[in-house]
Amino acid sequence: MSEIQQQQHSAAVVHSEPLLRVENLKVHFPVNEGIFMPRQVAAIKAVDGISLEINAGETFSIVGESGCGKSTTALALLRMQALTAGSIFFKGEDISHYQGSELRAIRHRIQMIYQDPYSSLDPRMKVLDLIGEPLVVHSLTANKEQYIKRVQELMDMVGLRPEMIDRYPHEFSGGQRQRIGIARALALSPELLICDEPVSALDVSIQAQVVNLLMDLQQRLGLTYLFIAHDLSVVRHISTRVAVMYLGKIVEVASRDELFDNPRHPYTKALLNAVPLPDPELEAAREDNLIVGEVPSARNPPSGCRFHPRCDQAMAQCSSREPQLVALTESRQVSCHLFN
C-alpha cells in the first residue's frame, strides 16, 4: 500500500465506529506470602487502567520497553488472561465477562499471531493439523477432502507450497514457521488479528518479508491489526496509529506520521532518539536524549507520573499527581503534565 493510500485509508477509518474499544483495562497479578494460609501482600500492576480504540481496517500498534505490559494487554484482549477491572467491547459487544461458548464464538473473530514461531507450534504435529486444528475445533469443514483443501488454500495464501502439508515444524525455517502461525490464525477468517511481536524472533532479512506479507493480507482480506512491537522501524512501516506504553500506562497515542515526526511525550522522544540514524553526520549532530536507569518495578511503581524518575523535564507535581491522557488534537492524546 502506497503512502498516499495509507493516508487516505487512515482518514477513512478515523471517523468510523471502533471495531474494538477498551475502557480502563487493568490486569494485576497478586503477590502472596505464606504457605499454609497465603495472603496477598501486594500486586504487580502489569496493565493499570488503559483505554484505547481500534478502528476497522487499520493497524494500531503498541510500542514500549520490555516489561511495560504490551503482551499482557494482548492476552487480556483475547481473554486468555483474566481481567482485574475494565471493559472490552468488540463491535459494541461487551466481551469482558464472556465464558464458554460465548468466548469460543468471539475467538472465531479475534485471533493471535505469537512471537516465537519455534515454541508456538507443536513439534509432534504436521503442518496439516497445525493449520487445520481451528477448523476441527469450530467444525468448519464437512469432510477430510474439504479439510485438506482449505489447509492448502491457507498455505498458498501465506506463501507456503501446498506439497509441504505433511512436514513437521522442524523441517521449516523460522520465517516459514511464522507463516504457518499466520495461516493458522487466518483459518477462522477473523476480523481482528493480534500480532504479538510477530517478527522479533526472525532474522532481519526475513522480517521484511513477513511484514510485507501481513500488509498484503490486510489489503486482500480487509483485516484489522493490533500490532505489538519494540522495533520502531517496523512500527513506522506498518502502522496507521501508534500507542506508546510505559509501565502499564499509555502515555501517548497519535497517527504514525504525527508520532514519528513530532513526538510530544518525553518518553516517546527518548524512545525515538534511541533509534540509530543511517547517516553518520545526522547521528553525530542530533542531541542526546537517552533514557537513563531501568524500568521501575510494576509491583511498586513511582507515585504521580510513572516516568518522572527517568524524565529530564520532570517538575515538582510530576512526583505527586498522576497526569491524565488528554486529547491535544483530534488524532493525538498525551499523558503528561507539560500538556495537562
PDB file of N, CA, C and O in Angstrom, residues 253-299:
ATOM      1  N   VAL A 253      -0.815   8.636  22.232  1.00  0.00           N
ATOM      2  CA  VAL A 253      -1.451   7.992  21.088  1.00  0.00           C
ATOM      3  C   VAL A 253      -1.493   9.017  19.963  1.00  0.00           C
ATOM      4  O   VAL A 253      -1.907  10.160  20.175  1.00  0.00           O
ATOM      5  N   ALA A 254      -1.071   8.604  18.762  1.00  0.00           N
ATOM      6  CA  ALA A 254      -1.085   9.534  17.630  1.00  0.00           C
ATOM      7  C   ALA A 254      -1.035   8.742  16.337  1.00  0.00           C
ATOM      8  O   ALA A 254      -0.732   7.534  16.334  1.00  0.00           O
ATOM      9  N   SER A 255      -1.338   9.420  15.236  1.00  0.00           N
ATOM     10  CA  SER A 255      -1.150   8.784  13.942  1.00  0.00           C
ATOM     11  C   SER A 255       0.330   8.524  13.737  1.00  0.00           C
ATOM     12  O   SER A 255       1.183   9.157  14.365  1.00  0.00           O
ATOM     13  N   ARG A 256       0.631   7.592  12.870  1.00  0.00           N
ATOM     14  CA  ARG A 256       2.032   7.200  12.652  1.00  0.00           C
ATOM     15  C   ARG A 256       2.926   8.397  12.336  1.00  0.00           C
ATOM     16  O   ARG A 256       3.967   8.596  12.969  1.00  0.00           O
ATOM     17  N   ASP A 257       2.527   9.179  11.342  1.00  0.00           N
ATOM     18  CA  ASP A 257       3.380  10.293  10.915  1.00  0.00           C
ATOM     19  C   ASP A 257       3.506  11.358  11.999  1.00  0.00           C
ATOM     20  O   ASP A 257       4.589  11.918  12.205  1.00  0.00           O
ATOM     21  N   GLU A 258       2.404  11.653  12.713  1.00  0.00           N
ATOM     22  CA  GLU A 258       2.458  12.633  13.807  1.00  0.00           C
ATOM     23  C   GLU A 258       3.434  12.191  14.883  1.00  0.00           C
ATOM     24  O   GLU A 258       4.241  12.978  15.380  1.00  0.00           O
ATOM     25  N   LEU A 259       3.362  10.929  15.238  1.00  0.00           N
ATOM     26  CA  LEU A 259       4.188  10.439  16.344  1.00  0.00           C
ATOM     27  C   LEU A 259       5.670  10.444  15.979  1.00  0.00           C
ATOM     28  O   LEU A 259       6.508  10.875  16.773  1.00  0.00           O
ATOM     29  N   PHE A 260       5.993   9.982  14.779  1.00  0.00           N
ATOM     30  CA  PHE A 260       7.402   9.880  14.411  1.00  0.00           C
ATOM     31  C   PHE A 260       7.994  11.230  14.010  1.00  0.00           C
ATOM     32  O   PHE A 260       9.186  11.464  14.222  1.00  0.00           O
ATOM     33  N   ASP A 261       7.170  12.111  13.445  1.00  0.00           N
ATOM     34  CA  ASP A 261       7.693  13.409  13.009  1.00  0.00           C
ATOM     35  C   ASP A 261       7.699  14.450  14.123  1.00  0.00           C
ATOM     36  O   ASP A 261       8.529  15.358  14.122  1.00  0.00           O
ATOM     37  N   ASN A 262       6.777  14.305  15.085  1.00  0.00           N
ATOM     38  CA  ASN A 262       6.670  15.314  16.138  1.00  0.00           C
ATOM     39  C   ASN A 262       6.210  14.681  17.449  1.00  0.00           C
ATOM     40  O   ASN A 262       5.092  14.915  17.911  1.00  0.00           O
ATOM     41  N   PRO A 263       7.049  13.853  18.089  1.00  0.00           N
ATOM     42  CA  PRO A 263       6.653  13.239  19.368  1.00  0.00           C
ATOM     43  C   PRO A 263       6.499  14.310  20.441  1.00  0.00           C
ATOM     44  O   PRO A 263       7.251  15.279  20.463  1.00  0.00           O
ATOM     45  N   ARG A 264       5.527  14.113  21.345  1.00  0.00           N
ATOM     46  CA  ARG A 264       5.273  15.132  22.368  1.00  0.00           C
ATOM     47  C   ARG A 264       5.662  14.674  23.765  1.00  0.00           C
ATOM     48  O   ARG A 264       6.166  15.457  24.555  1.00  0.00           O
ATOM     49  N   HIS A 265       5.390  13.427  24.117  1.00  0.00           N
ATOM     50  CA  HIS A 265       5.725  12.955  25.463  1.00  0.00           C
ATOM     51  C   HIS A 265       7.239  12.737  25.578  1.00  0.00           C
ATOM     52  O   HIS A 265       7.870  12.228  24.641  1.00  0.00           O
ATOM     53  N   PRO A 266       7.855  13.118  26.704  1.00  0.00           N
ATOM     54  CA  PRO A 266       9.303  12.915  26.864  1.00  0.00           C
ATOM     55  C   PRO A 266       9.740  11.466  26.664  1.00  0.00           C
ATOM     56  O   PRO A 266      10.838  11.220  26.137  1.00  0.00           O
ATOM     57  N   TYR A 267       8.911  10.516  27.073  1.00  0.00           N
ATOM     58  CA  TYR A 267       9.279   9.105  26.887  1.00  0.00           C
ATOM     59  C   TYR A 267       9.284   8.738  25.408  1.00  0.00           C
ATOM     60  O   TYR A 267      10.184   8.034  24.937  1.00  0.00           O
ATOM     61  N   THR A 268       8.289   9.214  24.660  1.00  0.00           N
ATOM     62  CA  THR A 268       8.245   8.951  23.222  1.00  0.00           C
ATOM     63  C   THR A 268       9.474   9.535  22.538  1.00  0.00           C
ATOM     64  O   THR A 268      10.099   8.896  21.683  1.00  0.00           O
ATOM     65  N   LYS A 269       9.828  10.763  22.919  1.00  0.00           N
ATOM     66  CA  LYS A 269      11.013  11.409  22.330  1.00  0.00           C
ATOM     67  C   LYS A 269      12.268  10.589  22.601  1.00  0.00           C
ATOM     68  O   LYS A 269      13.108  10.402  21.717  1.00  0.00           O
ATOM     69  N   ALA A 270      12.393  10.093  23.830  1.00  0.00           N
ATOM     70  CA  ALA A 270      13.581   9.320  24.190  1.00  0.00           C
ATOM     71  C   ALA A 270      13.631   7.993  23.441  1.00  0.00           C
ATOM     72  O   ALA A 270      14.698   7.551  23.005  1.00  0.00           O
ATOM     73  N   LEU A 271      12.470   7.349  23.277  1.00  0.00           N
ATOM     74  CA  LEU A 271      12.418   6.094  22.521  1.00  0.00           C
ATOM     75  C   LEU A 271      12.880   6.310  21.087  1.00  0.00           C
ATOM     76  O   LEU A 271      13.694   5.550  20.550  1.00  0.00           O
ATOM     77  N   LEU A 272      12.352   7.345  20.439  1.00  0.00           N
ATOM     78  CA  LEU A 272      12.698   7.606  19.049  1.00  0.00           C
ATOM     79  C   LEU A 272      14.160   8.029  18.921  1.00  0.00           C
ATOM     80  O   LEU A 272      14.822   7.712  17.925  1.00  0.00           O
ATOM     81  N   ASN A 273      14.662   8.729  19.928  1.00  0.00           N
ATOM     82  CA  ASN A 273      16.056   9.182  19.881  1.00  0.00           C
ATOM     83  C   ASN A 273      17.039   8.025  20.035  1.00  0.00           C
ATOM     84  O   ASN A 273      18.212   8.137  19.675  1.00  0.00           O
ATOM     85  N   ALA A 274      16.558   6.916  20.574  1.00  0.00           N
ATOM     86  CA  ALA A 274      17.421   5.745  20.756  1.00  0.00           C
ATOM     87  C   ALA A 274      17.594   4.952  19.464  1.00  0.00           C
ATOM     88  O   ALA A 274      18.451   4.071  19.391  1.00  0.00           O
ATOM     89  N   VAL A 275      16.780   5.267  18.439  1.00  0.00           N
ATOM     90  CA  VAL A 275      16.890   4.565  17.157  1.00  0.00           C
ATOM     91  C   VAL A 275      18.048   5.167  16.366  1.00  0.00           C
ATOM     92  O   VAL A 275      18.051   6.369  16.091  1.00  0.00           O
ATOM     93  N   PRO A 276      19.048   4.377  16.000  1.00  0.00           N
ATOM     94  CA  PRO A 276      20.200   4.928  15.271  1.00  0.00           C
ATOM     95  C   PRO A 276      19.814   5.408  13.878  1.00  0.00           C
ATOM     96  O   PRO A 276      18.946   4.824  13.222  1.00  0.00           O
ATOM     97  N   LEU A 277      20.439   6.492  13.443  1.00  0.00           N
ATOM     98  CA  LEU A 277      20.214   7.024  12.099  1.00  0.00           C
ATOM     99  C   LEU A 277      21.246   6.454  11.139  1.00  0.00           C
ATOM    100  O   LEU A 277      22.421   6.295  11.496  1.00  0.00           O
ATOM    101  N   PRO A 278      20.851   6.146   9.898  1.00  0.00           N
ATOM    102  CA  PRO A 278      21.813   5.570   8.948  1.00  0.00           C
ATOM    103  C   PRO A 278      22.866   6.564   8.463  1.00  0.00           C
ATOM    104  O   PRO A 278      23.916   6.157   7.986  1.00  0.00           O
ATOM    105  N   ASP A 279      22.591   7.861   8.592  1.00  0.00           N
ATOM    106  CA  ASP A 279      23.537   8.889   8.163  1.00  0.00           C
ATOM    107  C   ASP A 279      24.446   9.254   9.338  1.00  0.00           C
ATOM    108  O   ASP A 279      23.979   9.797  10.343  1.00  0.00           O
ATOM    109  N   PRO A 280      25.744   8.991   9.269  1.00  0.00           N
ATOM    110  CA  PRO A 280      26.652   9.271  10.396  1.00  0.00           C
ATOM    111  C   PRO A 280      26.671  10.738  10.807  1.00  0.00           C
ATOM    112  O   PRO A 280      26.802  11.047  11.994  1.00  0.00           O
ATOM    113  N   GLU A 281      26.557  11.652   9.842  1.00  0.00           N
ATOM    114  CA  GLU A 281      26.583  13.075  10.167  1.00  0.00           C
ATOM    115  C   GLU A 281      25.347  13.486  10.960  1.00  0.00           C
ATOM    116  O   GLU A 281      25.439  14.234  11.934  1.00  0.00           O
ATOM    117  N   LEU A 282      24.181  12.981  10.536  1.00  0.00           N
ATOM    118  CA  LEU A 282      22.946  13.282  11.273  1.00  0.00           C
ATOM    119  C   LEU A 282      22.983  12.652  12.660  1.00  0.00           C
ATOM    120  O   LEU A 282      22.534  13.244  13.637  1.00  0.00           O
ATOM    121  N   GLU A 283      23.535  11.456  12.736  1.00  0.00           N
ATOM    122  CA  GLU A 283      23.630  10.758  14.023  1.00  0.00           C
ATOM    123  C   GLU A 283      24.517  11.538  14.990  1.00  0.00           C
ATOM    124  O   GLU A 283      24.212  11.681  16.179  1.00  0.00           O
ATOM    125  N   ALA A 284      25.623  12.087  14.487  1.00  0.00           N
ATOM    126  CA  ALA A 284      26.546  12.835  15.338  1.00  0.00           C
ATOM    127  C   ALA A 284      25.988  14.188  15.737  1.00  0.00           C
ATOM    128  O   ALA A 284      26.304  14.709  16.814  1.00  0.00           O
ATOM    129  N   ALA A 285      25.099  14.753  14.885  1.00  0.00           N
ATOM    130  CA  ALA A 285      24.603  16.116  15.127  1.00  0.00           C
ATOM    131  C   ALA A 285      23.416  16.167  16.077  1.00  0.00           C
ATOM    132  O   ALA A 285      23.185  17.192  16.722  1.00  0.00           O
ATOM    133  N   ARG A 286      22.665  15.068  16.197  1.00  0.00           N
ATOM    134  CA  ARG A 286      21.441  15.157  16.991  1.00  0.00           C
ATOM    135  C   ARG A 286      21.754  15.151  18.490  1.00  0.00           C
ATOM    136  O   ARG A 286      22.776  14.611  18.939  1.00  0.00           O
ATOM    137  N   GLU A 287      20.829  15.724  19.253  1.00  0.00           N
ATOM    138  CA  GLU A 287      21.018  15.859  20.697  1.00  0.00           C
ATOM    139  C   GLU A 287      20.861  14.513  21.397  1.00  0.00           C
ATOM    140  O   GLU A 287      20.043  13.685  20.998  1.00  0.00           O
ATOM    141  N   ASP A 288      21.643  14.325  22.447  1.00  0.00           N
ATOM    142  CA  ASP A 288      21.498  13.130  23.271  1.00  0.00           C
ATOM    143  C   ASP A 288      20.272  13.283  24.154  1.00  0.00           C
ATOM    144  O   ASP A 288      20.141  14.252  24.889  1.00  0.00           O
ATOM    145  N   ASN A 289      19.366  12.314  24.053  1.00  0.00           N
ATOM    146  CA  ASN A 289      18.159  12.353  24.883  1.00  0.00           C
ATOM    147  C   ASN A 289      17.802  10.928  25.268  1.00  0.00           C
ATOM    148  O   ASN A 289      16.674  10.487  25.124  1.00  0.00           O
ATOM    149  N   LEU A 290      18.802  10.193  25.732  1.00  0.00           N
ATOM    150  CA  LEU A 290      18.619   8.789  26.047  1.00  0.00           C
ATOM    151  C   LEU A 290      17.972   8.621  27.416  1.00  0.00           C
ATOM    152  O   LEU A 290      18.165   9.437  28.314  1.00  0.00           O
ATOM    153  N   ILE A 291      17.216   7.540  27.562  1.00  0.00           N
ATOM    154  CA  ILE A 291      16.561   7.251  28.832  1.00  0.00           C
ATOM    155  C   ILE A 291      17.584   6.679  29.802  1.00  0.00           C
ATOM    156  O   ILE A 291      18.315   5.751  29.468  1.00  0.00           O
ATOM    157  N   VAL A 292      17.627   7.232  30.992  1.00  0.00           N
ATOM    158  CA  VAL A 292      18.570   6.743  31.998  1.00  0.00           C
ATOM    159  C   VAL A 292      17.856   5.776  32.941  1.00  0.00           C
ATOM    160  O   VAL A 292      16.640   5.854  33.148  1.00  0.00           O
ATOM    161  N   GLY A 293      18.625   4.858  33.517  1.00  0.00           N
ATOM    162  CA  GLY A 293      18.057   3.954  34.510  1.00  0.00           C
ATOM    163  C   GLY A 293      17.233   2.832  33.903  1.00  0.00           C
ATOM    164  O   GLY A 293      17.097   2.691  32.695  1.00  0.00           O
ATOM    165  N   GLU A 294      16.659   2.012  34.789  1.00  0.00           N
ATOM    166  CA  GLU A 294      15.843   0.868  34.407  1.00  0.00           C
ATOM    167  C   GLU A 294      14.367   1.158  34.636  1.00  0.00           C
ATOM    168  O   GLU A 294      14.007   2.065  35.389  1.00  0.00           O
ATOM    169  N   VAL A 295      13.528   0.372  33.980  1.00  0.00           N
ATOM    170  CA  VAL A 295      12.090   0.487  34.204  1.00  0.00           C
ATOM    171  C   VAL A 295      11.799   0.101  35.655  1.00  0.00           C
ATOM    172  O   VAL A 295      12.218  -0.964  36.109  1.00  0.00           O
ATOM    173  N   PRO A 296      11.093   0.944  36.426  1.00  0.00           N
ATOM    174  CA  PRO A 296      10.781   0.595  37.820  1.00  0.00           C
ATOM    175  C   PRO A 296       9.910  -0.656  37.905  1.00  0.00           C
ATOM    176  O   PRO A 296       9.303  -1.092  36.920  1.00  0.00           O
ATOM    177  N   SER A 297       9.839  -1.213  39.090  1.00  0.00           N
ATOM    178  CA  SER A 297       9.043  -2.419  39.312  1.00  0.00           C
ATOM    179  C   SER A 297       7.553  -2.103  39.200  1.00  0.00           C
ATOM    180  O   SER A 297       7.077  -1.111  39.752  1.00  0.00           O
ATOM    181  N   ALA A 298       6.823  -2.973  38.503  1.00  0.00           N
ATOM    182  CA  ALA A 298       5.372  -2.820  38.404  1.00  0.00           C
ATOM    183  C   ALA A 298       4.698  -3.186  39.726  1.00  0.00           C
ATOM    184  O   ALA A 298       3.518  -2.906  39.915  1.00  0.00           O
ATOM    185  N   ARG A 299       5.447  -3.802  40.643  1.00  0.00           N
ATOM    186  CA  ARG A 299       4.906  -4.105  41.977  1.00  0.00           C
ATOM    187  C   ARG A 299       4.808  -2.839  42.815  1.00  0.00           C
ATOM    188  O   ARG A 299       3.882  -2.685  43.607  1.00  0.00           O
TER     189      ARG A 299
END
